[in-house]
Tab-separated table of C-alpha atoms and ligand atoms in Angstrom:
chain	number	residue	atom	x	y	z
K	1	UNK	CA	28.110	28.448	27.818
K	2	UNK	CA	24.671	30.669	27.389
K	3	UNK	CA	22.392	28.062	24.849
K	4	UNK	CA	21.669	29.597	21.539
K	5	UNK	CA	18.037	29.811	20.655
K	6	UNK	CA	16.093	30.933	17.845
K	7	UNK	CA	15.765	34.080	18.170
K	8	UNK	CA	13.358	35.158	16.393
K	9	UNK	CA	9.586	34.071	17.475
K	10	UNK	CA	7.390	33.142	14.889
K	11	UNK	CA	10.172	30.259	13.321
K	12	UNK	CA	10.095	26.771	14.128
K	13	UNK	CA	12.412	24.091	13.995
K	14	UNK	CA	10.831	20.607	11.718
K	15	UNK	CA	12.154	18.615	13.915
K	16	UNK	CA	13.037	14.167	12.586
K	17	UNK	CA	9.814	13.411	14.267
K	18	UNK	CA	7.391	15.340	11.877
K	19	UNK	CA	9.414	14.948	8.606
K	20	UNK	CA	8.023	12.444	7.728
K	21	UNK	CA	4.741	14.665	7.700
K	22	UNK	CA	5.967	16.882	5.415
K	23	UNK	CA	7.601	14.726	2.973
K	24	UNK	CA	4.310	13.520	2.554
K	25	UNK	CA	2.334	16.707	1.171
K	26	UNK	CA	5.658	17.250	-0.717
K	27	UNK	CA	6.028	14.005	-2.387
K	28	UNK	CA	2.385	14.249	-2.843
K	29	UNK	CA	2.771	17.570	-4.496
K	30	UNK	CA	5.813	16.485	-7.077
K	31	UNK	CA	2.794	13.883	-8.165
K	32	UNK	CA	-0.433	15.552	-8.601
K	33	UNK	CA	1.488	18.622	-9.683
K	34	UNK	CA	3.648	16.717	-12.791
K	35	UNK	CA	0.906	14.612	-13.555
K	36	UNK	CA	-0.984	17.614	-14.374
K	37	UNK	CA	2.296	18.685	-16.444
K	38	UNK	CA	3.730	21.276	-14.417
K	39	UNK	CA	7.318	21.862	-13.669
K	40	UNK	CA	8.991	22.341	-10.341
K	41	UNK	CA	11.148	25.362	-10.275
K	42	UNK	CA	13.324	27.142	-7.451
K	43	UNK	CA	13.761	30.941	-7.384
K	44	UNK	CA	15.742	32.562	-4.923
K	45	UNK	CA	14.865	33.058	-1.256
K	46	UNK	CA	15.322	37.032	-1.217
K	47	UNK	CA	15.284	38.837	-3.871
K	48	UNK	CA	15.621	43.295	-5.100
K	49	UNK	CA	12.699	45.369	-2.518
K	50	UNK	CA	11.604	46.615	-5.648
K	51	UNK	CA	9.883	43.244	-7.097
K	52	UNK	CA	7.917	42.709	-4.326
K	53	UNK	CA	7.016	46.851	-4.140
K	54	UNK	CA	5.930	46.277	-7.563
K	55	UNK	CA	5.049	42.509	-7.803
K	56	UNK	CA	3.275	42.332	-5.124
K	57	UNK	CA	1.745	45.898	-4.374
K	58	UNK	CA	2.475	48.919	-2.038
K	59	UNK	CA	-1.100	49.084	-0.892
K	60	UNK	CA	-0.769	45.417	0.919
K	61	UNK	CA	0.233	44.459	4.349
K	62	UNK	CA	2.730	42.388	3.327
K	63	UNK	CA	4.420	44.932	1.623
K	64	UNK	CA	4.028	47.810	3.944
K	65	UNK	CA	3.934	45.923	7.354
K	66	UNK	CA	5.471	42.588	6.798
K	67	UNK	CA	8.902	42.587	4.388
K	68	UNK	CA	11.833	41.243	5.879
K	69	UNK	CA	14.117	43.384	4.011
K	70	UNK	CA	17.894	44.754	4.778
K	71	UNK	CA	20.703	46.526	3.053
K	72	UNK	CA	23.652	44.928	1.412
K	73	UNK	CA	26.420	46.640	-1.178
K	74	UNK	CA	23.458	49.995	-1.138
K	75	UNK	CA	21.243	47.331	-2.887
K	76	UNK	CA	17.729	46.876	-0.823
K	77	UNK	CA	17.536	43.264	-0.538
K	78	UNK	CA	13.438	41.350	0.776
K	79	UNK	CA	13.310	37.770	1.997
K	80	UNK	CA	10.537	36.773	-0.725
K	81	UNK	CA	6.828	37.083	1.228
K	82	UNK	CA	5.426	34.736	-1.682
K	83	UNK	CA	6.400	32.920	-4.827
K	84	UNK	CA	4.690	34.775	-7.347
K	85	UNK	CA	6.325	37.687	-7.774
K	86	UNK	CA	9.992	35.403	-7.658
K	87	UNK	CA	8.182	33.700	-10.092
K	88	UNK	CA	7.078	36.144	-12.858
K	89	UNK	CA	10.353	37.512	-12.866
K	90	UNK	CA	12.260	34.241	-13.692
K	91	UNK	CA	9.473	33.826	-15.904
K	92	UNK	CA	10.576	36.933	-17.855
K	93	UNK	CA	14.167	36.570	-16.987
K	94	UNK	CA	14.653	33.503	-18.468
K	95	UNK	CA	12.916	34.489	-22.097
K	96	UNK	CA	9.487	31.589	-20.426
K	97	UNK	CA	7.522	33.169	-22.846
K	98	UNK	CA	8.946	31.622	-25.890
K	99	UNK	CA	7.977	28.503	-24.900
K	100	UNK	CA	4.986	26.911	-25.906
K	101	UNK	CA	1.731	27.908	-23.662
K	102	UNK	CA	0.729	27.412	-21.030
K	103	UNK	CA	4.100	27.063	-19.199
K	104	UNK	CA	2.973	24.909	-15.912
K	105	UNK	CA	5.321	25.565	-13.188
K	106	UNK	CA	4.782	24.257	-9.433
K	107	UNK	CA	7.469	24.870	-6.533
K	108	UNK	CA	8.000	24.571	-2.674
K	109	UNK	CA	9.451	26.835	-0.133
K	110	UNK	CA	9.748	28.880	2.958
K	111	UNK	CA	8.360	32.566	2.856
K	112	UNK	CA	8.594	35.166	5.202
K	113	UNK	CA	6.390	37.674	6.559
K	114	UNK	CA	7.004	39.896	10.516
K	115	UNK	CA	3.404	39.329	11.467
K	116	UNK	CA	2.264	38.851	15.122
K	117	UNK	CA	2.971	34.936	15.556
K	118	UNK	CA	-0.299	32.672	16.551
K	119	UNK	CA	-1.797	29.704	15.918
K	120	UNK	CA	-0.968	29.102	11.457
K	121	UNK	CA	0.585	32.067	11.503
K	122	UNK	CA	4.040	32.343	12.041
K	123	UNK	CA	6.702	34.716	10.210
K	124	UNK	CA	9.610	31.891	8.134
K	125	UNK	CA	6.588	29.078	7.258
K	126	UNK	CA	6.151	27.270	3.908
K	127	UNK	CA	3.752	27.682	0.312
K	128	UNK	CA	4.006	25.404	-2.219
K	129	UNK	CA	1.469	26.440	-5.078
K	130	UNK	CA	1.554	26.746	-8.978
K	131	UNK	CA	1.754	29.689	-11.846
K	132	UNK	CA	0.364	29.081	-15.001
K	133	UNK	CA	1.159	31.754	-18.142
K	134	UNK	CA	-0.533	32.222	-21.701
K	135	UNK	CA	-3.929	31.213	-21.004
K	136	UNK	CA	-6.798	33.776	-20.987
K	137	UNK	CA	-9.495	31.521	-21.150
K	138	UNK	CA	-11.939	30.550	-18.189
K	139	UNK	CA	-10.170	26.386	-18.666
K	140	UNK	CA	-7.235	27.887	-16.599
K	141	UNK	CA	-8.540	28.913	-13.892
K	142	UNK	CA	-10.766	26.188	-13.258
K	143	UNK	CA	-7.678	24.201	-14.051
K	144	UNK	CA	-6.218	25.770	-11.004
K	145	UNK	CA	-9.043	25.581	-8.806
K	146	UNK	CA	-9.341	21.522	-9.887
K	147	UNK	CA	-5.399	21.003	-9.282
K	148	UNK	CA	-5.856	22.629	-5.728
K	149	UNK	CA	-8.915	20.256	-5.232
K	150	UNK	CA	-6.616	17.093	-6.351
K	151	UNK	CA	-3.735	17.732	-4.892
K	152	UNK	CA	-5.897	18.581	-1.148
K	153	UNK	CA	-8.365	15.274	-2.026
K	154	UNK	CA	-4.415	13.468	-2.630
K	155	UNK	CA	-3.858	13.876	1.124
K	156	UNK	CA	-6.412	13.254	2.290
K	157	UNK	CA	-8.109	16.521	3.051
K	158	UNK	CA	-12.386	16.346	1.087
K	159	UNK	CA	-13.474	18.609	3.596
K	160	UNK	CA	-13.416	21.840	2.584
K	161	UNK	CA	-15.281	25.041	1.652
K	162	UNK	CA	-13.913	26.109	-1.942
K	163	UNK	CA	-15.022	30.062	-2.627
K	164	UNK	CA	-15.015	31.938	-5.659
K	165	UNK	CA	-15.370	35.555	-6.536
K	166	UNK	CA	-14.696	37.646	-9.954
K	167	UNK	CA	-12.856	41.113	-9.542
K	168	UNK	CA	-13.719	41.514	-13.469
K	169	UNK	CA	-11.150	43.641	-15.092
K	170	UNK	CA	-9.325	47.006	-14.891
K	171	UNK	CA	-12.095	48.582	-16.700
K	172	UNK	CA	-15.719	47.107	-15.118
K	173	UNK	CA	-13.758	47.277	-11.713
K	174	UNK	CA	-13.337	51.293	-11.557
K	175	UNK	CA	-16.685	51.427	-11.949
K	176	UNK	CA	-17.452	49.202	-8.735
K	177	UNK	CA	-14.700	51.080	-6.915
K	178	UNK	CA	-16.654	54.525	-7.447
K	179	UNK	CA	-19.923	52.965	-6.051
K	180	UNK	CA	-17.778	51.172	-3.475
K	181	UNK	CA	-16.459	54.592	-2.272
K	182	UNK	CA	-19.829	56.719	-2.567
K	183	UNK	CA	-21.740	54.242	-0.173
K	184	UNK	CA	-19.166	53.844	2.009
K	185	UNK	CA	-18.718	57.955	2.362
K	186	UNK	CA	-20.772	58.378	5.127
K	187	UNK	CA	-19.538	56.031	6.989
K	188	UNK	CA	-15.526	56.348	6.556
K	189	UNK	CA	-15.269	58.174	10.245
K	190	UNK	CA	-16.680	54.865	11.818
K	191	UNK	CA	-13.708	52.378	9.661
K	192	UNK	CA	-10.769	51.616	10.748
K	193	UNK	CA	-7.272	53.066	10.462
K	194	UNK	CA	-6.330	50.673	8.386
K	195	UNK	CA	-9.703	50.756	6.022
K	196	UNK	CA	-9.620	54.914	5.877
K	197	UNK	CA	-6.184	53.859	4.186
K	198	UNK	CA	-7.388	51.336	2.284
K	199	UNK	CA	-10.859	53.813	1.329
K	200	UNK	CA	-8.544	55.974	-0.850
K	201	UNK	CA	-5.806	54.186	-2.019
K	202	UNK	CA	-7.423	50.366	-2.307
K	203	UNK	CA	-10.896	50.405	-1.842
K	204	UNK	CA	-11.628	46.971	-2.518
K	205	UNK	CA	-9.504	45.373	0.189
K	206	UNK	CA	-12.133	47.481	2.386
K	207	UNK	CA	-14.202	44.090	2.133
K	208	UNK	CA	-11.130	41.589	3.503
K	209	UNK	CA	-11.372	43.331	6.660
K	210	UNK	CA	-11.105	41.059	9.584
K	211	UNK	CA	-12.569	44.184	12.344
K	212	UNK	CA	-15.949	43.533	13.530
K	213	UNK	CA	-17.099	47.142	13.310
K	214	UNK	CA	-15.842	46.984	9.275
K	215	UNK	CA	-17.743	44.102	8.759
K	216	UNK	CA	-21.112	45.315	9.892
K	217	UNK	CA	-20.788	48.590	7.828
K	218	UNK	CA	-20.309	45.946	4.987
K	219	UNK	CA	-24.037	44.493	6.464
K	220	UNK	CA	-25.445	47.507	5.566
K	221	UNK	CA	-28.643	46.797	3.492
K	222	UNK	CA	-27.567	50.085	1.135
K	223	UNK	CA	-23.769	48.541	1.208
K	224	UNK	CA	-24.833	45.008	1.054
K	225	UNK	CA	-26.858	46.032	-2.148
K	226	UNK	CA	-23.400	47.310	-3.997
K	227	UNK	CA	-20.962	44.762	-2.883
K	228	UNK	CA	-23.642	41.812	-4.108
K	229	UNK	CA	-24.477	43.688	-7.043
K	230	UNK	CA	-23.198	41.954	-10.592
K	231	UNK	CA	-20.929	44.734	-11.013
K	232	UNK	CA	-18.989	42.952	-13.956
K	233	UNK	CA	-18.804	43.781	-17.884
K	234	UNK	CA	-20.281	41.394	-20.244
K	235	UNK	CA	-17.105	39.938	-21.077
K	236	UNK	CA	-16.182	38.952	-17.497
K	237	UNK	CA	-19.367	38.125	-16.429
K	238	UNK	CA	-19.119	35.221	-19.508
K	239	UNK	CA	-15.742	34.335	-17.879
K	240	UNK	CA	-16.929	33.968	-14.394
K	241	UNK	CA	-19.595	31.838	-15.666
K	242	UNK	CA	-17.660	29.705	-18.112
K	243	UNK	CA	-15.438	28.744	-14.760
K	244	UNK	CA	-18.546	28.280	-12.528
K	245	UNK	CA	-19.658	25.725	-15.673
K	246	UNK	CA	-16.370	24.090	-15.396
K	247	UNK	CA	-16.487	24.107	-11.797
K	248	UNK	CA	-19.785	22.513	-12.130
K	249	UNK	CA	-18.815	20.182	-14.844
K	250	UNK	CA	-15.402	18.696	-12.292
K	251	UNK	CA	-18.452	18.411	-9.916
K	252	UNK	CA	-16.357	20.664	-7.599
K	253	UNK	CA	-18.681	22.215	-4.858
K	254	UNK	CA	-17.980	25.843	-4.582
K	255	UNK	CA	-19.953	28.815	-3.221
K	256	UNK	CA	-19.902	32.627	-4.471
K	257	UNK	CA	-18.223	34.841	-1.893
K	258	UNK	CA	-18.979	38.375	-3.178
K	259	UNK	CA	-16.758	39.701	-0.120
K	260	UNK	CA	-13.752	37.832	-1.010
K	261	UNK	CA	-10.778	40.059	-3.048
K	262	UNK	CA	-7.519	38.399	-1.591
K	263	UNK	CA	-5.101	40.146	-0.180
K	264	UNK	CA	-3.081	41.294	-3.029
K	265	UNK	CA	-3.303	44.227	-5.663
K	266	UNK	CA	-2.484	41.867	-8.569
K	267	UNK	CA	-5.328	40.166	-9.261
K	268	UNK	CA	-8.186	40.183	-11.326
K	269	UNK	CA	-11.322	38.441	-13.076
K	270	UNK	CA	-11.591	34.891	-10.711
K	271	UNK	CA	-10.004	34.684	-7.510
K	272	UNK	CA	-10.748	31.654	-4.820
K	273	UNK	CA	-10.187	30.539	-1.683
K	274	UNK	CA	-9.974	27.364	-0.212
K	275	UNK	CA	-10.648	26.546	3.893
K	276	UNK	CA	-11.474	24.613	6.725
K	277	UNK	CA	-13.483	24.335	9.236
K	278	UNK	CA	-11.030	22.498	11.641
K	279	UNK	CA	-8.226	25.794	11.750
K	280	UNK	CA	-9.910	28.065	13.876
K	281	UNK	CA	-9.378	31.665	13.112
K	282	UNK	CA	-6.428	30.890	10.627
K	283	UNK	CA	-8.885	29.016	8.370
K	284	UNK	CA	-7.692	29.619	5.084
K	285	UNK	CA	-5.171	26.760	3.565
K	286	UNK	CA	-5.431	28.055	-0.119
K	287	UNK	CA	-5.704	31.310	-2.224
K	288	UNK	CA	-5.037	32.164	-5.266
K	289	UNK	CA	-6.612	34.025	-8.564
K	290	UNK	CA	-5.960	34.866	-12.357
K	291	UNK	CA	-3.250	38.108	-12.603
K	292	UNK	CA	-2.720	39.068	-16.125
K	293	UNK	CA	-1.224	42.259	-15.724
K	294	UNK	CA	1.656	41.221	-12.903
K	295	UNK	CA	3.931	39.661	-16.321
K	296	UNK	CA	3.798	42.956	-18.490
K	297	UNK	CA	3.934	44.928	-15.031
K	298	UNK	CA	6.969	43.361	-14.096
K	299	UNK	CA	8.602	44.240	-18.032
K	300	UNK	CA	7.444	40.874	-19.730
K	301	UNK	CA	5.203	41.192	-22.455
K	302	UNK	CA	1.318	40.657	-22.076
K	303	UNK	CA	0.878	37.688	-20.469
K	304	UNK	CA	-2.531	36.063	-18.841
K	305	UNK	CA	-1.649	33.877	-15.841
K	306	UNK	CA	-3.568	32.031	-12.795
K	307	UNK	CA	-1.880	30.709	-9.773
K	308	UNK	CA	-2.396	29.629	-5.846
K	309	UNK	CA	-0.098	29.541	-2.973
K	310	UNK	CA	-1.405	27.194	0.070
K	311	UNK	CA	0.369	27.205	3.569
K	312	UNK	CA	1.877	23.960	4.408
K	313	UNK	CA	1.940	24.212	8.121
K	314	UNK	CA	-1.969	24.521	7.931
K	315	UNK	CA	-2.459	21.654	5.728
K	316	UNK	CA	0.603	19.580	7.646
K	317	UNK	CA	-1.760	20.486	10.776
K	318	UNK	CA	-5.287	18.733	9.214
K	319	UNK	CA	-3.794	15.304	8.357
K	320	UNK	CA	-3.347	12.793	10.243
K	321	UNK	CA	0.524	12.671	11.545
K	322	UNK	CA	2.551	10.673	9.071
K	323	UNK	CA	4.107	7.178	10.543
K	324	UNK	CA	7.452	7.218	10.739
K	325	UNK	CA	8.691	3.445	9.135
K	326	UNK	CA	10.062	1.415	10.590
K	327	UNK	CA	13.499	-0.027	9.417
K	328	UNK	CA	12.803	-3.022	7.132
K	329	UNK	CA	15.803	-5.200	9.144
K	330	UNK	CA	18.848	-4.526	11.718
K	331	UNK	CA	21.723	-7.021	11.651
K	332	UNK	CA	22.477	-8.307	15.616
K	333	UNK	CA	26.115	-9.675	15.134
K	334	UNK	CA	29.260	-9.193	17.156
K	335	UNK	CA	31.386	-10.169	14.241
K	336	UNK	CA	32.018	-5.836	12.331
K	337	UNK	CA	33.606	-6.999	9.673
K	338	UNK	CA	30.933	-9.649	8.010
K	339	UNK	CA	27.922	-6.783	9.666
K	340	UNK	CA	29.797	-4.007	7.375
K	341	UNK	CA	29.659	-6.234	4.223
K	342	UNK	CA	25.988	-7.547	4.611
K	343	UNK	CA	24.990	-3.639	5.347
K	344	UNK	CA	26.573	-2.457	2.502
K	345	UNK	CA	25.232	-5.172	0.552
K	346	UNK	CA	22.086	-4.457	1.702
K	347	UNK	CA	21.892	-0.890	1.553
K	348	UNK	CA	22.902	-0.917	-2.579
K	349	UNK	CA	19.763	-4.067	-3.113
K	350	UNK	CA	17.774	-0.797	-1.566
K	351	UNK	CA	16.659	-2.103	2.145
K	352	UNK	CA	16.404	0.212	4.496
K	353	UNK	CA	18.934	-1.469	6.689
K	354	UNK	CA	21.395	-0.612	10.433
K	355	UNK	CA	23.307	-2.023	12.755
K	356	UNK	CA	25.003	-1.527	16.064
K	357	UNK	CA	28.746	0.122	16.520
K	358	UNK	CA	29.717	-1.020	19.350
K	359	UNK	CA	29.699	-4.330	19.195
K	360	UNK	CA	26.894	-4.539	22.199
K	361	UNK	CA	25.519	-7.856	23.577
K	362	UNK	CA	23.332	-10.363	21.226
K	363	UNK	CA	20.159	-9.391	24.005
K	364	UNK	CA	20.851	-6.121	23.423
K	365	UNK	CA	21.402	-5.675	20.234
K	366	UNK	CA	18.249	-7.819	19.647
K	367	UNK	CA	15.981	-5.360	22.283
K	368	UNK	CA	17.422	-2.550	19.964
K	369	UNK	CA	15.870	-3.736	16.202
K	370	UNK	CA	12.844	-5.442	18.075
K	371	UNK	CA	12.240	-1.091	18.764
K	372	UNK	CA	13.588	-0.278	15.107
K	373	UNK	CA	13.211	-2.490	12.489
K	374	UNK	CA	10.855	-4.897	10.939
K	375	UNK	CA	13.390	-7.525	10.832
K	376	UNK	CA	16.420	-8.993	12.580
K	377	UNK	CA	19.342	-10.071	10.193
K	378	UNK	CA	21.345	-12.622	13.194
K	379	UNK	CA	25.094	-13.369	11.934
K	380	UNK	CA	26.196	-15.521	15.310
K	381	UNK	CA	29.586	-17.241	14.459
K	382	UNK	CA	27.792	-20.882	13.952
K	383	UNK	CA	26.036	-18.648	11.016
K	384	UNK	CA	28.727	-17.053	9.773
K	385	UNK	CA	30.497	-20.762	9.677
K	386	UNK	CA	27.778	-22.323	7.693
K	387	UNK	CA	27.128	-19.035	5.124
K	388	UNK	CA	24.029	-18.797	7.104
K	389	UNK	CA	21.950	-16.230	8.739
K	390	UNK	CA	18.826	-16.488	10.915
K	391	UNK	CA	15.653	-13.943	9.792
K	392	UNK	CA	13.379	-13.071	13.054
K	393	UNK	CA	9.809	-11.348	12.315
K	394	UNK	CA	10.125	-9.080	15.089
K	395	UNK	CA	6.264	-8.274	14.816
K	396	UNK	CA	5.702	-12.451	14.612
K	397	UNK	CA	8.491	-13.472	16.666
K	398	UNK	CA	9.070	-16.595	13.625
K	399	UNK	CA	12.373	-17.605	12.437
K	400	UNK	CA	14.361	-18.943	9.655
K	401	UNK	CA	17.049	-19.753	8.715
K	402	UNK	CA	18.716	-19.606	5.755
K	403	UNK	CA	21.763	-19.620	3.076
K	404	UNK	CA	23.304	-15.722	3.278
K	405	UNK	CA	22.688	-16.148	-0.954
K	406	UNK	CA	18.761	-15.923	-0.392
K	407	UNK	CA	18.317	-13.322	2.141
K	408	UNK	CA	17.616	-10.537	-0.203
K	409	UNK	CA	14.667	-12.442	-1.973
K	410	UNK	CA	13.193	-13.517	0.946
K	411	UNK	CA	13.498	-9.852	2.038
K	412	UNK	CA	11.965	-8.845	-0.674
K	413	UNK	CA	9.448	-11.661	-0.852
K	414	UNK	CA	8.785	-10.409	2.818
K	415	UNK	CA	7.427	-7.461	0.817
K	416	UNK	CA	9.348	-4.480	2.955
Q	1	ATP	P1	-4.185	35.580	5.533
Q	1	ATP	O1	-5.412	36.116	5.201
Q	1	ATP	O2	-4.648	34.265	6.737
Q	1	ATP	O3	-3.280	36.370	6.209
Q	1	ATP	P2	-3.098	35.441	3.509
Q	1	ATP	O4	-3.845	36.567	2.118
Q	1	ATP	O5	-2.179	36.688	3.799
Q	1	ATP	O6	-3.799	34.981	4.273
Q	1	ATP	P3	-1.619	34.109	0.870
Q	1	ATP	O7	-0.695	35.428	0.740
Q	1	ATP	O8	-2.640	34.014	0.473
Q	1	ATP	O9	-2.117	34.293	2.254
Q	1	ATP	O10	-1.226	32.748	1.288
Q	1	ATP	C1	-1.664	31.467	0.810
Q	1	ATP	C2	-1.901	30.834	2.206
Q	1	ATP	O11	-0.841	30.770	2.480
Q	1	ATP	C3	-2.658	31.111	3.455
Q	1	ATP	O12	-4.245	31.044	2.812
Q	1	ATP	C4	-2.206	30.427	3.939
Q	1	ATP	O13	-2.661	28.961	4.536
Q	1	ATP	C5	-0.633	30.263	4.219
Q	1	ATP	N1	0.100	31.305	4.933
Q	1	ATP	C6	-0.190	33.301	4.610
Q	1	ATP	N2	0.833	33.298	5.621
Q	1	ATP	C7	1.197	32.282	6.443
Q	1	ATP	C8	1.743	32.830	7.543
Q	1	ATP	N3	1.804	33.645	8.326
Q	1	ATP	N4	2.155	31.258	8.525
Q	1	ATP	C9	1.635	29.908	7.798
Q	1	ATP	N5	0.990	30.149	6.899
Q	1	ATP	C10	0.099	31.275	6.327
Q	2	MG	MG1	-1.419	37.777	5.803
């Protein structure tokens, strides 16, 4: 029969040999986010297409080119390309605005984007992220950035660049967009086809373009002057100054990148990205920012919010491979009844233990034990007759014989 293989380019199995690394970064997320008062939320993998069209924005690449959309019972559904829109939908639907602010949520799980698969870019990938609702003050922006940095440090990533920028508010941004369009008008025909569309629909996104010819235009002195101008209104300026002040107090190093606008339509004021020099061209591990208008746009009450998302595959590729833990013990015996009893008692006591189900020869079982476990628990007929057990430390090749009722305590004292 023909072999069935994964049909989709850009999808991957996460194999048992890799799973310890996944558990490591997932457990660290649970710990770091819980310590900061966040609760995990799990929303559906598919949602109404309209949620993303409205929530992510129909001028974004995600919505225009990258969504997996399908029809079911005459409804258009989409596999989530990101999780902010889903979390906001859930926040509104479950009346979480009635909870006292801030409402702090975190999530992890698969996302789906129809992109060209390449190193660091898959079509099904995973993100871990947070969303915080209800705080308009710059403290929330700094808290989100510091949470991201703390988490990355916790999993051993210290050598990362934090880039921040402010996009202002809808009012001051309008003025900036106008100026940007004005100064770019003479170059319109030289911009890439995508940027030509963005010019009308979403001129800020022009700055996000990765095409070399476009990037060169943004380096021209008169264009650069507009890009690097401090266009924001006094309130937005003060907000950004406070974010920077808090980051300084927290000793978080950052650079201000005036070209950082982020791909999504919903951001205002602070946006940020965290990048690694060890990732090649797909070098962003984290992206986030403030999105004060999204909850209202999706039908909720006016609620300020901040959030970020990290690409978990990129995190995994940066951390040292986590070693699979060996079993604590492996029972070596040809007496299956006694073995079954012992294994069950030890597992219930929280000891990681396995055994041979086929009653192979002692020597074969011992060989297997030394591959898989730290200790061999030897139950020969002599030991069974005397209520004893021999414990062999497989790393040091030392062996002791104990009374069977002393075993649990002995193993715990060995700090397995
Ligand atoms: P990029 O500019 O790399 O396309 P993005 O702006 O589309 O990034 P976000 O939507 O901000 O990315 O997602 C946050 C993080 O998720 C990214 O920084 C990255 O680490 C990860 N990510 C995004 N798309 C993919 C993908 N297709 N495969 C793997 N990881 C991804
Ligand atoms: Mg993208």
